């Protein structure tokens, strides 16, 4: 058993965590149902077990990007049987400028992540640029009428940055297809490229 506290509990590997996989999968079922034959990018993938559901449903490639090495240690064990899964350890604020012309994936998961970077709008637009078809977005529960504010202020910045998600998504060419209530007040939005 790996020590420390995780985000998603993974039975037999690290059970001490904030959330269960059942909670974190709420609202994702329609996307998982269309995963066969698709490629998937999971931004802020934590222990990789959300992406693993897409892999098990037939996704041909799943790339998870995650900042915490401890989460990725769990991910690599939990997803060892899914050989189409790959993980990269990076902070998105470094990953985004390093990929000005990013690989494009059929499905992009931006679940509980954009508020973790100094510029949530930049993270959301990167997710859009990386997405060929369906982008799944989950805002933190404190998001208000489409606004998502960064958890932290960038060093030297006068205020925390924020983004109005519906406006940014429409500007990037996506339409809201469905919105499903998830765990703990965190709804999942399905944005489809027009
Ligand atoms: C709130 S959890 C959401 C995890 C998962 N996407 C889900 O929906 O359950 C955010 C995850 O992103 C990671 N993370 C936080 N800030 C990050 C950053 N700047 N770049 C990459 N990953 C980050 C955290 O370590 C954590 O695993």
PDB file of C-alpha atoms in Angstrom, residues 19-104:
ATOM      1  CA  UNK A  19     -12.845  11.055  -3.152  1.00  0.00           C
ATOM      2  CA  UNK A  20     -14.061   7.696  -4.373  1.00  0.00           C
ATOM      3  CA  UNK A  21     -13.937   6.671  -8.019  1.00  0.00           C
ATOM      4  CA  UNK A  22     -17.728   6.224  -7.977  1.00  0.00           C
ATOM      5  CA  UNK A  23     -18.133   9.903  -7.038  1.00  0.00           C
ATOM      6  CA  UNK A  24     -15.703  11.105  -9.668  1.00  0.00           C
ATOM      7  CA  UNK A  25     -17.327   9.050 -12.430  1.00  0.00           C
ATOM      8  CA  UNK A  26     -20.772  10.546 -11.852  1.00  0.00           C
ATOM      9  CA  UNK A  27     -21.871  12.294 -15.014  1.00  0.00           C
ATOM     10  CA  UNK A  28     -19.144  10.790 -17.208  1.00  0.00           C
ATOM     11  CA  UNK A  29     -21.138   7.767 -18.365  1.00  0.00           C
ATOM     12  CA  UNK A  30     -22.205   9.199 -21.751  1.00  0.00           C
ATOM     13  CA  UNK A  31     -18.603  10.043 -22.632  1.00  0.00           C
ATOM     14  CA  UNK A  32     -17.330   6.637 -21.522  1.00  0.00           C
ATOM     15  CA  UNK A  33     -20.025   5.071 -23.714  1.00  0.00           C
ATOM     16  CA  UNK A  34     -18.510   6.720 -26.788  1.00  0.00           C
ATOM     17  CA  UNK A  35     -14.849   6.089 -25.884  1.00  0.00           C
ATOM     18  CA  UNK A  36     -14.249   3.030 -28.076  1.00  0.00           C
ATOM     19  CA  UNK A  37     -11.695   3.772 -30.751  1.00  0.00           C
ATOM     20  CA  UNK A  38     -11.055   7.302 -29.438  1.00  0.00           C
ATOM     21  CA  UNK A  39      -8.014   9.079 -28.050  1.00  0.00           C
ATOM     22  CA  UNK A  40      -8.291  10.796 -24.668  1.00  0.00           C
ATOM     23  CA  UNK A  41      -6.331  13.545 -22.909  1.00  0.00           C
ATOM     24  CA  UNK A  42      -6.884  13.784 -19.139  1.00  0.00           C
ATOM     25  CA  UNK A  43      -5.607  17.062 -17.691  1.00  0.00           C
ATOM     26  CA  UNK A  44      -4.944  16.794 -13.951  1.00  0.00           C
ATOM     27  CA  UNK A  45      -5.489  13.047 -14.081  1.00  0.00           C
ATOM     28  CA  UNK A  46      -4.700  12.359 -10.386  1.00  0.00           C
ATOM     29  CA  UNK A  47      -4.413   8.569  -9.965  1.00  0.00           C
ATOM     30  CA  UNK A  48      -5.374   7.921 -13.596  1.00  0.00           C
ATOM     31  CA  UNK A  49      -8.415   5.844 -12.727  1.00  0.00           C
ATOM     32  CA  UNK A  50     -10.916   8.084 -14.522  1.00  0.00           C
ATOM     33  CA  UNK A  51      -8.878   7.717 -17.707  1.00  0.00           C
ATOM     34  CA  UNK A  52      -8.676   3.991 -17.006  1.00  0.00           C
ATOM     35  CA  UNK A  53     -12.460   3.765 -17.415  1.00  0.00           C
ATOM     36  CA  UNK A  54     -12.093   5.256 -20.903  1.00  0.00           C
ATOM     37  CA  UNK A  55      -9.272   2.811 -21.681  1.00  0.00           C
ATOM     38  CA  UNK A  56     -11.353  -0.127 -20.473  1.00  0.00           C
ATOM     39  CA  UNK A  57     -14.212   1.114 -22.668  1.00  0.00           C
ATOM     40  CA  UNK A  58     -11.962   0.856 -25.710  1.00  0.00           C
ATOM     41  CA  UNK A  59     -10.063   4.138 -26.002  1.00  0.00           C
ATOM     42  CA  UNK A  60      -6.968   3.535 -28.108  1.00  0.00           C
ATOM     43  CA  UNK A  61      -4.755   6.089 -26.356  1.00  0.00           C
ATOM     44  CA  UNK A  62      -5.116   7.845 -23.004  1.00  0.00           C
ATOM     45  CA  UNK A  63      -2.585  10.464 -21.927  1.00  0.00           C
ATOM     46  CA  UNK A  64      -2.794  11.751 -18.362  1.00  0.00           C
ATOM     47  CA  UNK A  65      -0.967  14.891 -17.270  1.00  0.00           C
ATOM     48  CA  UNK A  66      -0.514  15.365 -13.538  1.00  0.00           C
ATOM     49  CA  UNK A  67       1.727  17.462 -11.311  1.00  0.00           C
ATOM     50  CA  UNK A  68       2.143  15.163  -8.300  1.00  0.00           C
ATOM     51  CA  UNK A  69       4.622  12.278  -8.579  1.00  0.00           C
ATOM     52  CA  UNK A  70       2.868  10.416  -5.745  1.00  0.00           C
ATOM     53  CA  UNK A  71      -0.421  10.403  -7.660  1.00  0.00           C
ATOM     54  CA  UNK A  72       1.389   9.113 -10.729  1.00  0.00           C
ATOM     55  CA  UNK A  73       3.072   6.358  -8.739  1.00  0.00           C
ATOM     56  CA  UNK A  74      -0.424   5.113  -7.863  1.00  0.00           C
ATOM     57  CA  UNK A  75      -1.591   5.672 -11.464  1.00  0.00           C
ATOM     58  CA  UNK A  76       1.166   3.560 -12.972  1.00  0.00           C
ATOM     59  CA  UNK A  77       0.305   0.650 -10.683  1.00  0.00           C
ATOM     60  CA  UNK A  78      -3.462   1.023 -11.061  1.00  0.00           C
ATOM     61  CA  UNK A  79      -3.304   1.268 -14.856  1.00  0.00           C
ATOM     62  CA  UNK A  80      -0.489  -1.206 -15.531  1.00  0.00           C
ATOM     63  CA  UNK A  81      -2.812  -3.520 -17.460  1.00  0.00           C
ATOM     64  CA  UNK A  82      -4.027  -0.736 -19.762  1.00  0.00           C
ATOM     65  CA  UNK A  83      -1.049  -0.552 -22.101  1.00  0.00           C
ATOM     66  CA  UNK A  84      -2.629   2.238 -24.148  1.00  0.00           C
ATOM     67  CA  UNK A  85      -2.292   4.566 -21.147  1.00  0.00           C
ATOM     68  CA  UNK A  86       0.608   6.955 -20.695  1.00  0.00           C
ATOM     69  CA  UNK A  87       1.334   9.551 -18.034  1.00  0.00           C
ATOM     70  CA  UNK A  88       3.359  12.748 -17.973  1.00  0.00           C
ATOM     71  CA  UNK A  89       4.414  14.494 -14.784  1.00  0.00           C
ATOM     72  CA  UNK A  90       4.095  18.244 -15.304  1.00  0.00           C
ATOM     73  CA  UNK A  91       2.457  21.369 -14.005  1.00  0.00           C
ATOM     74  CA  UNK A  92       0.037  22.647 -16.612  1.00  0.00           C
ATOM     75  CA  UNK A  93       1.528  26.120 -16.380  1.00  0.00           C
ATOM     76  CA  UNK A  94       4.750  24.529 -17.734  1.00  0.00           C
ATOM     77  CA  UNK A  95       3.111  21.955 -20.025  1.00  0.00           C
ATOM     78  CA  UNK A  96       1.002  24.521 -21.901  1.00  0.00           C
ATOM     79  CA  UNK A  97       3.803  26.827 -23.109  1.00  0.00           C
ATOM     80  CA  UNK A  98       5.915  23.752 -23.911  1.00  0.00           C
ATOM     81  CA  UNK A  99       3.171  22.584 -26.318  1.00  0.00           C
ATOM     82  CA  UNK A 100       2.249  25.593 -28.488  1.00  0.00           C
ATOM     83  CA  UNK A 101       0.971  23.251 -31.213  1.00  0.00           C
ATOM     84  CA  UNK A 102      -0.494  20.466 -29.059  1.00  0.00           C
ATOM     85  CA  UNK A 103      -1.425  16.938 -30.030  1.00  0.00           C
ATOM     86  CA  UNK A 104      -5.158  16.781 -30.733  1.00  0.00           C
TER      87      UNK A 104
END
